[in-house]
Each structure stands twice: as structure tokens, then as C-alpha cells.
PDB file of C-alpha atoms in Angstrom:
ATOM      1  CA  MET A1243      -8.243  23.101   4.653  1.00  0.00           C
ATOM      2  CA  MET A1244      -7.343  20.574   3.606  1.00  0.00           C
ATOM      3  CA  LEU A1245      -6.866  17.161   5.930  1.00  0.00           C
ATOM      4  CA  ILE A1246      -4.458  14.360   4.989  1.00  0.00           C
ATOM      5  CA  SER A1247      -5.443  10.995   6.979  1.00  0.00           C
ATOM      6  CA  LYS A1248      -2.791   9.176   9.575  1.00  0.00           C
ATOM      7  CA  THR A1249      -4.028   6.313  10.786  1.00  0.00           C
ATOM      8  CA  GLN A1250      -2.284   4.520  13.998  1.00  0.00           C
ATOM      9  CA  THR A1251      -3.437   0.822  14.489  1.00  0.00           C
ATOM     10  CA  THR A1252      -4.533  -0.575  16.813  1.00  0.00           C
ATOM     11  CA  THR A1253      -5.173  -4.019  16.706  1.00  0.00           C
ATOM     12  CA  THR A1254      -3.661  -5.547  14.168  1.00  0.00           C
ATOM     13  CA  THR A1255      -4.045  -9.840  13.552  1.00  0.00           C
ATOM     14  CA  GLY A1256      -3.145 -12.356  10.935  1.00  0.00           C
ATOM     15  CA  ILE A1257      -0.725 -10.569   7.348  1.00  0.00           C
ATOM     16  CA  ALA A1258      -1.319  -7.634   5.316  1.00  0.00           C
ATOM     17  CA  PRO A1259      -1.331  -8.654   1.143  1.00  0.00           C
ATOM     18  CA  VAL A1260       1.350  -6.946  -0.948  1.00  0.00           C
ATOM     19  CA  VAL A1261      -0.313  -3.725  -2.511  1.00  0.00           C
ATOM     20  CA  LYS A1262       1.683  -2.710  -6.360  1.00  0.00           C
ATOM     21  CA  LYS A1263       1.718   0.821  -7.398  1.00  0.00           C
ATOM     22  CA  LYS A1264       2.019   1.077 -11.055  1.00  0.00           C
ATOM     23  CA  GLN A1265       3.663   4.615 -12.691  1.00  0.00           C
ATOM     24  CA  TRP A1266       5.915   5.411 -15.634  1.00  0.00           C
ATOM     25  CA  THR A1267       8.773   5.981 -15.792  1.00  0.00           C
ATOM     26  CA  ARG A1268      11.466   7.705 -18.663  1.00  0.00           C
ATOM     27  CA  ARG A1269      14.158   6.089 -19.074  1.00  0.00           C
ATOM     28  CA  SER A1270      17.273   5.998 -20.680  1.00  0.00           C
ATOM     29  CA  THR A1271      18.416   4.023 -23.312  1.00  0.00           C
ATOM     30  CA  GLY A1272      22.080   5.825 -25.580  1.00  0.00           C
ATOM     31  CA  PRO A1273      20.615   8.375 -26.835  1.00  0.00           C
ATOM     32  CA  TYR A1274      17.026   7.795 -26.939  1.00  0.00           C
ATOM     33  CA  HIS A1275      14.348   7.437 -24.197  1.00  0.00           C
ATOM     34  CA  ARG A1276      11.357   5.319 -23.200  1.00  0.00           C
ATOM     35  CA  LEU A1277       8.026   5.073 -21.608  1.00  0.00           C
ATOM     36  CA  VAL A1278       8.545   2.044 -18.905  1.00  0.00           C
ATOM     37  CA  ARG A1279       5.994   1.004 -16.882  1.00  0.00           C
ATOM     38  CA  GLU A1280       7.232  -0.368 -13.602  1.00  0.00           C
ATOM     39  CA  GLU A1281       5.113  -1.468 -10.263  1.00  0.00           C
ATOM     40  CA  GLU A1282       6.192  -1.083  -7.333  1.00  0.00           C
ATOM     41  CA  GLU A1283       5.174  -2.756  -4.254  1.00  0.00           C
ATOM     42  CA  GLU A1284       3.987  -2.674  -0.538  1.00  0.00           C
ATOM     43  CA  GLU A1285       4.127  -4.912   1.991  1.00  0.00           C
ATOM     44  CA  GLU A1286       2.617  -3.532   5.242  1.00  0.00           C
ATOM     45  CA  ARG A1287       4.252  -5.044   8.593  1.00  0.00           C
ATOM     46  CA  PHE A1288       2.514  -8.013   9.860  1.00  0.00           C
ATOM     47  CA  ASP A1289       2.221 -10.359  12.619  1.00  0.00           C
ATOM     48  CA  GLN A1290       5.868 -12.500  13.053  1.00  0.00           C
ATOM     49  CA  GLU A1291       4.106 -15.108  15.419  1.00  0.00           C
ATOM     50  CA  ALA A1292       1.573 -15.359  12.586  1.00  0.00           C
ATOM     51  CA  GLY A1293       2.996 -18.130  10.882  1.00  0.00           C
ATOM     52  CA  PRO A1294       0.071 -20.191   9.247  1.00  0.00           C
ATOM     53  CA  SER A1295      -1.254 -16.753   8.155  1.00  0.00           C
ATOM     54  CA  ALA A1296      -0.133 -16.018   5.713  1.00  0.00           C
ATOM     55  CA  LYS A1297      -1.688 -19.503   4.546  1.00  0.00           C
ATOM     56  CA  LYS A1298      -4.456 -18.184   5.813  1.00  0.00           C
ATOM     57  CA  TRP A1299      -4.785 -14.982   3.465  1.00  0.00           C
ATOM     58  CA  GLU A1300      -4.248 -16.646   0.064  1.00  0.00           C
ATOM     59  CA  GLU A1301      -7.435 -19.369   0.718  1.00  0.00           C
ATOM     60  CA  GLY A1302      -9.622 -15.680   1.058  1.00  0.00           C
ATOM     61  CA  VAL A1303      -9.751 -15.726   4.803  1.00  0.00           C
ATOM     62  CA  ARG A1304      -9.530 -12.323   6.866  1.00  0.00           C
ATOM     63  CA  GLU A1305      -8.829 -11.042  10.101  1.00  0.00           C
ATOM     64  CA  ILE A1306     -10.830  -7.803  11.452  1.00  0.00           C
ATOM     65  CA  ARG A1307      -8.131  -5.175  12.415  1.00  0.00           C
ATOM     66  CA  GLN A1308      -9.394  -1.965  14.538  1.00  0.00           C
ATOM     67  CA  GLU A1309      -8.075   1.215  13.266  1.00  0.00           C
ATOM     68  CA  ALA A1310      -7.485   5.072  14.405  1.00  0.00           C
ATOM     69  CA  GLU A1311      -7.273   7.244  12.033  1.00  0.00           C
ATOM     70  CA  THR A1312      -5.866  11.150  13.565  1.00  0.00           C
ATOM     71  CA  THR A1313      -5.937  14.535  10.808  1.00  0.00           C
ATOM     72  CA  GLN A1314      -3.366  17.067  10.158  1.00  0.00           C
ATOM     73  CA  SER A1315      -3.871  19.733   7.596  1.00  0.00           C
ATOM     74  CA  LEU A1316      -2.447  20.919   5.554  1.00  0.00           C
ATOM     75  CA  THR A1317      -0.309  24.211   5.632  1.00  0.00           C
ATOM     76  CA  SER A1318      -0.576  27.219   2.511  1.00  0.00           C
ATOM     77  CA  SER A1319       2.965  25.935   1.646  1.00  0.00           C
ATOM     78  CA  GLU A1320       1.016  23.184   0.966  1.00  0.00           C
ATOM     79  CA  LEU A1321      -1.092  23.519  -1.045  1.00  0.00           C
ATOM     80  CA  GLN A1322       0.754  26.151  -3.083  1.00  0.00           C
ATOM     81  CA  ASP A1323       2.738  23.205  -3.580  1.00  0.00           C
ATOM     82  CA  MET A1324      -0.439  21.294  -5.086  1.00  0.00           C
ATOM     83  CA  GLN A1325      -1.488  23.917  -6.794  1.00  0.00           C
ATOM     84  CA  LYS A1326       1.224  23.680  -9.358  1.00  0.00           C
ATOM     85  CA  ASP A1327       1.934  19.674  -9.541  1.00  0.00           C
ATOM     86  CA  TYR A1328      -2.310  19.967 -10.537  1.00  0.00           C
ATOM     87  CA  SER A1329      -2.260  23.117 -13.139  1.00  0.00           C
ATOM     88  CA  ARG A1330      -2.616  23.166 -17.003  1.00  0.00           C
ATOM     89  CA  GLN A1331      -0.514  24.191 -18.562  1.00  0.00           C
ATOM     90  CA  PRO A1332      -1.644  27.120 -21.389  1.00  0.00           C
ATOM     91  CA  GLY A1333      -1.989  25.772 -24.347  1.00  0.00           C
ATOM     92  CA  GLU A1334      -2.651  22.138 -22.538  1.00  0.00           C
ATOM     93  CA  GLN A1335      -4.904  19.800 -24.175  1.00  0.00           C
ATOM     94  CA  ILE A1336      -7.782  18.928 -22.008  1.00  0.00           C
ATOM     95  CA  ALA A1337      -7.345  15.030 -22.014  1.00  0.00           C
ATOM     96  CA  ALA A1338      -3.243  15.591 -21.951  1.00  0.00           C
ATOM     97  CA  TRP A1339      -3.924  17.798 -18.913  1.00  0.00           C
ATOM     98  CA  LEU A1340      -5.941  15.283 -16.831  1.00  0.00           C
ATOM     99  CA  LEU A1341      -3.624  12.667 -17.459  1.00  0.00           C
ATOM    100  CA  GLN A1342      -0.881  14.627 -16.477  1.00  0.00           C
ATOM    101  CA  CYS A1343      -3.010  14.869 -13.129  1.00  0.00           C
ATOM    102  CA  TRP A1344      -3.560  10.205 -13.191  1.00  0.00           C
ATOM    103  CA  ASP A1345       0.308  10.735 -13.278  1.00  0.00           C
ATOM    104  CA  ASN A1346       1.701  13.702 -10.246  1.00  0.00           C
ATOM    105  CA  GLY A1347      -1.113  11.710  -7.963  1.00  0.00           C
ATOM    106  CA  ALA A1348      -4.364  12.750  -7.579  1.00  0.00           C
ATOM    107  CA  ASP A1349      -5.967   9.302  -6.866  1.00  0.00           C
ATOM    108  CA  SER A1350      -3.959   9.799  -4.380  1.00  0.00           C
ATOM    109  CA  GLN A1351      -4.968  13.507  -2.727  1.00  0.00           C
ATOM    110  CA  GLN A1352      -7.930  13.068   0.027  1.00  0.00           C
ATOM    111  CA  LEU A1353     -10.230  16.094  -0.514  1.00  0.00           C
ATOM    112  CA  GLU A1354     -13.258  17.756   1.564  1.00  0.00           C
ATOM    113  CA  GLY A1355     -15.008  20.316  -1.275  1.00  0.00           C
ATOM    114  CA  ARG A1356     -13.554  23.337   0.566  1.00  0.00           C
ATOM    115  CA  GLU A1357     -10.984  22.142   0.481  1.00  0.00           C
ATOM    116  CA  ALA A1358     -11.028  21.345  -3.037  1.00  0.00           C
ATOM    117  CA  GLN A1359     -11.513  24.753  -3.966  1.00  0.00           C
ATOM    118  CA  GLN A1360      -9.418  26.436  -2.482  1.00  0.00           C
ATOM    119  CA  LEU A1361      -6.498  25.099  -4.727  1.00  0.00           C
ATOM    120  CA  GLY A1362      -7.714  27.983  -7.179  1.00  0.00           C
ATOM    121  CA  SER A1363      -7.252  27.839 -10.697  1.00  0.00           C
ATOM    122  CA  LEU A1364      -6.680  24.371 -12.028  1.00  0.00           C
ATOM    123  CA  ALA A1365      -7.442  23.963 -15.471  1.00  0.00           C
ATOM    124  CA  ARG A1366      -7.356  27.398 -16.793  1.00  0.00           C
ATOM    125  CA  ASN A1367     -11.158  26.976 -17.295  1.00  0.00           C
ATOM    126  CA  TRP A1368     -14.008  28.912 -15.454  1.00  0.00           C
ATOM    127  CA  GLY A1369     -16.225  25.941 -17.224  1.00  0.00           C
ATOM    128  CA  ILE A1370     -15.290  23.500 -15.717  1.00  0.00           C
ATOM    129  CA  GLU A1371     -13.220  25.434 -12.826  1.00  0.00           C
ATOM    130  CA  ARG A1372     -17.119  26.263 -11.080  1.00  0.00           C
ATOM    131  CA  GLY A1373     -17.669  22.347 -10.635  1.00  0.00           C
ATOM    132  CA  ILE A1374     -14.487  21.312  -8.098  1.00  0.00           C
ATOM    133  CA  GLY A1375     -15.026  21.760  -5.023  1.00  0.00           C
ATOM    134  CA  LYS A1376     -18.968  20.587  -5.911  1.00  0.00           C
ATOM    135  CA  GLU A1377     -18.612  16.417  -4.015  1.00  0.00           C
ATOM    136  CA  LEU A1378     -19.465  17.880  -0.520  1.00  0.00           C
ATOM    137  CA  ALA A1379     -17.938  14.080   1.396  1.00  0.00           C
ATOM    138  CA  ILE A1380     -14.492  13.521   0.771  1.00  0.00           C
ATOM    139  CA  CYS A1381     -13.317  11.870  -2.267  1.00  0.00           C
ATOM    140  CA  SER A1382     -10.217  11.529  -4.468  1.00  0.00           C
ATOM    141  CA  LEU A1383      -8.567  15.398  -6.369  1.00  0.00           C
ATOM    142  CA  TRP A1384      -8.968  13.113  -9.543  1.00  0.00           C
ATOM    143  CA  ARG A1385     -13.392  12.367  -8.475  1.00  0.00           C
ATOM    144  CA  GLN A1386     -13.260  16.523  -8.087  1.00  0.00           C
ATOM    145  CA  LEU A1387     -11.445  16.327 -11.810  1.00  0.00           C
ATOM    146  CA  LEU A1388     -13.954  13.763 -13.093  1.00  0.00           C
ATOM    147  CA  SER A1389     -17.040  14.897 -11.728  1.00  0.00           C
ATOM    148  CA  SER A1390     -16.305  18.622 -12.962  1.00  0.00           C
ATOM    149  CA  MET A1391     -15.361  17.635 -16.494  1.00  0.00           C
ATOM    150  CA  ARG A1392     -18.621  15.419 -16.611  1.00  0.00           C
ATOM    151  CA  ALA A1393     -20.314  18.452 -16.554  1.00  0.00           C
ATOM    152  CA  ARG A1394     -18.363  20.110 -18.720  1.00  0.00           C
ATOM    153  CA  TYR A1395     -18.840  18.239 -20.763  1.00  0.00           C
ATOM    154  CA  PRO A1396     -21.281  15.825 -20.929  1.00  0.00           C
ATOM    155  CA  PHE A1397     -20.485  13.865 -23.948  1.00  0.00           C
ATOM    156  CA  LYS A1398     -15.910  12.489 -24.507  1.00  0.00           C
ATOM    157  CA  GLU A1399     -17.528  13.783 -28.758  1.00  0.00           C
ATOM    158  CA  ASP A1400     -17.215  17.793 -26.787  1.00  0.00           C
ATOM    159  CA  LEU A1401     -13.341  17.226 -25.732  1.00  0.00           C
ATOM    160  CA  VAL A1402     -10.969  17.503 -29.099  1.00  0.00           C
ATOM    161  CA  ASN A1403      -8.077  15.099 -29.011  1.00  0.00           C
ATOM    162  CA  SER A1404      -6.340  15.293 -32.806  1.00  0.00           C
ATOM    163  CA  PRO A1405      -2.829  14.994 -31.335  1.00  0.00           C
ATOM    164  CA  GLY A1406      -2.339  14.416 -35.731  1.00  0.00           C
ATOM    165  CA  LYS A1407       0.883  12.470 -36.378  1.00  0.00           C
ATOM    166  CA  TRP A1408       2.971  10.713 -34.005  1.00  0.00           C
ATOM    167  CA  THR A1409       6.277   9.458 -34.878  1.00  0.00           C
ATOM    168  CA  THR A1410       8.231   7.727 -31.496  1.00  0.00           C
ATOM    169  CA  ALA A1411       6.878   5.045 -29.819  1.00  0.00           C
ATOM    170  CA  ASP A1412       6.560   6.944 -26.272  1.00  0.00           C
ATOM    171  CA  GLU A1413       3.873   9.470 -28.024  1.00  0.00           C
ATOM    172  CA  GLY A1414       1.594   6.438 -29.920  1.00  0.00           C
ATOM    173  CA  ILE A1415       0.634   5.146 -26.389  1.00  0.00           C
ATOM    174  CA  GLN A1416       0.109   9.473 -24.263  1.00  0.00           C
ATOM    175  CA  TYR A1417      -2.391   9.355 -27.200  1.00  0.00           C
ATOM    176  CA  LEU A1418      -3.549   6.108 -26.275  1.00  0.00           C
ATOM    177  CA  ARG A1419      -3.338   6.692 -22.978  1.00  0.00           C
ATOM    178  CA  GLU A1420      -5.327  10.660 -23.427  1.00  0.00           C
ATOM    179  CA  LEU A1421      -7.929   8.338 -25.500  1.00  0.00           C
ATOM    180  CA  ALA A1422      -8.120   6.303 -22.222  1.00  0.00           C
ATOM    181  CA  VAL A1423      -9.525   8.682 -20.254  1.00  0.00           C
ATOM    182  CA  LEU A1424     -12.083  10.373 -22.555  1.00  0.00           C
ATOM    183  CA  GLU A1425     -13.374   6.610 -21.585  1.00  0.00           C
ATOM    184  CA  VAL A1426     -12.946   7.132 -17.805  1.00  0.00           C
ATOM    185  CA  LEU A1427     -15.314  10.380 -18.046  1.00  0.00           C
ATOM    186  CA  ASP A1428     -17.678   8.479 -19.883  1.00  0.00           C
ATOM    187  CA  GLY A1429     -17.901   5.872 -17.367  1.00  0.00           C
ATOM    188  CA  ASP A1430     -19.914   5.001 -14.225  1.00  0.00           C
ATOM    189  CA  LEU A1431     -18.269   8.139 -11.818  1.00  0.00           C
ATOM    190  CA  ASP A1432     -20.307   7.314  -9.106  1.00  0.00           C
ATOM    191  CA  LYS A1433     -20.111   2.719  -8.628  1.00  0.00           C
ATOM    192  CA  ASP A1434     -16.508   2.471  -6.385  1.00  0.00           C
ATOM    193  CA  GLU A1435     -16.280  -1.012  -8.236  1.00  0.00           C
ATOM    194  CA  VAL A1436     -15.491   1.040 -11.534  1.00  0.00           C
ATOM    195  CA  SER A1437     -11.842   1.361 -11.950  1.00  0.00           C
ATOM    196  CA  LYS A1438     -11.442   4.942 -12.620  1.00  0.00           C
ATOM    197  CA  ASP A1439      -7.132   3.822 -13.385  1.00  0.00           C
ATOM    198  CA  PRO A1440      -6.719   4.493 -17.756  1.00  0.00           C
ATOM    199  CA  GLU A1441      -4.916   1.358 -17.309  1.00  0.00           C
ATOM    200  CA  ASP A1442      -7.440  -0.401 -16.309  1.00  0.00           C
ATOM    201  CA  VAL A1443      -9.833   0.745 -19.963  1.00  0.00           C
ATOM    202  CA  LEU A1444     -10.775  -1.591 -22.832  1.00  0.00           C
ATOM    203  CA  CYS A1445      -9.121  -1.058 -25.688  1.00  0.00           C
ATOM    204  CA  THR A1446     -11.957  -0.429 -28.472  1.00  0.00           C
ATOM    205  CA  GLN A1447     -11.044  -1.116 -32.061  1.00  0.00           C
ATOM    206  CA  ALA A1448     -12.319   1.679 -32.153  1.00  0.00           C
ATOM    207  CA  MET A1449      -9.613   3.333 -30.299  1.00  0.00           C
ATOM    208  CA  TRP A1450      -7.235   1.555 -31.872  1.00  0.00           C
ATOM    209  CA  ARG A1451      -7.882   2.129 -35.396  1.00  0.00           C
ATOM    210  CA  LYS A1452      -7.668   6.230 -33.880  1.00  0.00           C
ATOM    211  CA  VAL A1453      -3.911   5.494 -33.257  1.00  0.00           C
ATOM    212  CA  ILE A1454      -3.099   3.394 -36.470  1.00  0.00           C
ATOM    213  CA  GLN A1455      -4.933   6.241 -38.123  1.00  0.00           C
ATOM    214  CA  SER A1456      -2.245   9.298 -36.731  1.00  0.00           C
ATOM    215  CA  ALA A1457       0.688   6.950 -36.838  1.00  0.00           C
ATOM    216  CA  PRO A1458       3.266   6.589 -39.040  1.00  0.00           C
ATOM    217  CA  ALA A1459       2.355   5.217 -41.857  1.00  0.00           C
ATOM    218  CA  SER A1460       4.993   2.710 -42.696  1.00  0.00           C
ATOM    219  CA  TYR A1461       3.836   1.647 -38.498  1.00  0.00           C
ATOM    220  CA  SER A1462      -0.130   1.033 -40.125  1.00  0.00           C
ATOM    221  CA  ASN A1463       0.371  -1.979 -41.740  1.00  0.00           C
ATOM    222  CA  SER A1464       1.695  -3.612 -38.184  1.00  0.00           C
ATOM    223  CA  LEU A1465       0.071  -1.820 -35.988  1.00  0.00           C
ATOM    224  CA  ALA A1466      -3.085  -3.067 -38.071  1.00  0.00           C
ATOM    225  CA  ALA A1467      -2.016  -7.210 -37.580  1.00  0.00           C
ATOM    226  CA  MET A1468      -2.002  -6.920 -33.906  1.00  0.00           C
ATOM    227  CA  TYR A1469      -6.154  -6.240 -32.892  1.00  0.00           C
ATOM    228  CA  CYS A1470      -7.946  -9.693 -33.813  1.00  0.00           C
ATOM    229  CA  PRO A1471     -11.569  -8.488 -34.160  1.00  0.00           C
ATOM    230  CA  ASP A1472     -11.879 -12.323 -32.205  1.00  0.00           C
ATOM    231  CA  MET A1473     -10.126 -11.694 -29.534  1.00  0.00           C
ATOM    232  CA  ASP A1474     -10.872  -9.987 -25.748  1.00  0.00           C
ATOM    233  CA  THR A1475     -11.453  -6.421 -25.781  1.00  0.00           C
ATOM    234  CA  PRO A1476      -7.556  -6.211 -24.647  1.00  0.00           C
ATOM    235  CA  THR A1477      -6.671  -3.076 -21.953  1.00  0.00           C
ATOM    236  CA  VAL A1478      -5.431  -0.191 -22.613  1.00  0.00           C
ATOM    237  CA  GLU A1479      -1.187  -0.646 -20.110  1.00  0.00           C
ATOM    238  CA  ARG A1480      -1.637  -4.025 -22.348  1.00  0.00           C
ATOM    239  CA  VAL A1481      -1.993  -2.289 -25.498  1.00  0.00           C
ATOM    240  CA  SER A1482       0.821   0.058 -24.444  1.00  0.00           C
ATOM    241  CA  SER A1483       3.279  -3.238 -24.602  1.00  0.00           C
ATOM    242  CA  TRP A1484       2.411  -4.039 -28.305  1.00  0.00           C
ATOM    243  CA  LEU A1485       3.304  -0.251 -28.761  1.00  0.00           C
TER     244      LEU A1485
END
């Protein structure tokens, strides 16, 4: 059974930070559509009487909070809904499927190994699925997927990711983010301080070259001029804005 963690704060002092959640949103602009990078802000409740605490927070002073947690099991129908959200479609490339899982919030779904196994066939690939659920500790579905992928494909070169020619900015961004997922797979999955967000991946010259090679000929020269060898390596999120 999957467990959902509900947090109840018993003692709270000071002020909590503003948490920003990033997401891609498809917006209509006339007859066209474009992907827009947005940030949603979530602010936790804080003690209204603690006026100077905001300043203390800016100075890096944090108050200790004592929290009590309760858990609740998911129903079978909720597990079925999750399976639908994270199942790979027939013919879908693995990198594209993993990126879709990320965009659907796989990093926020916390599961035990036994719970992940109850999701059934997600990848349409037995070699990948046999590794899902081997993480015994409670961790995100995203971590479960990355671990099983690493066991099945220890080298990112084993994953074919050739979209041919992209013709729109949306397709170019999609291809770049798929390349970023492969870089996440190639990184250190055991270090919590290493981000598992594809947007935080550094876009290397090799990655940018792949994007240019698959771009329309009319875009190639302009895109090539954007990446200066002397500049600091930009993140995938920044390069997406170039597109």
C-alpha cells in the first residue's frame, strides 16, 4: 500500500519561506501554442506576532519546529489512477516517457518499494520494471524510476534518443529536456545535494550541438552563435529560453 504523508505542526515559531514550484504550461498565442516556464508560489502560514522574524529569516536564523506526522493508505482506485499517469505509451521513447513522469509530479510521489511494485507495468519493459521497487526505504517514484533505469541502462549512450528534425520551439525544448533527463541518469543518484531536476542540468556543448544538428537549417547559424565557449555553462532552463 502506498503511504501519503500528512504533516501536522504542533509547535511553530518564526516565519516560513516562500516555496516556488516550476512547471511547463502550454499557452495559446493565436493559431499557435508555446511552452511557458512558470513558477507557482506557495507560502506557509507563520506567526503574525513575530514581526522581526522575517528579518531574522533573511539573516539565516531558523527556529526549531516540532512536527507530528500521520499516514494514510491509498485506495486501489487511486493506485490505478497513478498507474495511468505514469505509464509509458506504446512506441514512446524512454527519455520522453521519463520526462513526462517528471512533469506529472513523479518527484512528489513518495512510496515504499512494495508500494511501487503495486503500480504494475509502467515502462512496458521488463528489464526496467524488475528494478522498480528495489529501493526499500521510502523515496519518490522519480528516484525509483531513475534507479531502475540505471540498473537496466548503466550507460546513457545505450538509450537511443534521435528525434530527427524538430521544426518548432516546443519540439526543440522537448528534445533538449529529454537530453537533460539522460544527464540526470548519468549523474550521482545517491547524493541528495545533486539536483534531479532536468531544468537544473548544465547544458554542455555536446548537448547543444545535438540540438543544433536536429534544428531546421534556417535556425542552425543563429543557435550556434548563442553558445559562446568562454561563457559559464548555462542550465537547461536558461537555454530553453533561448529557444
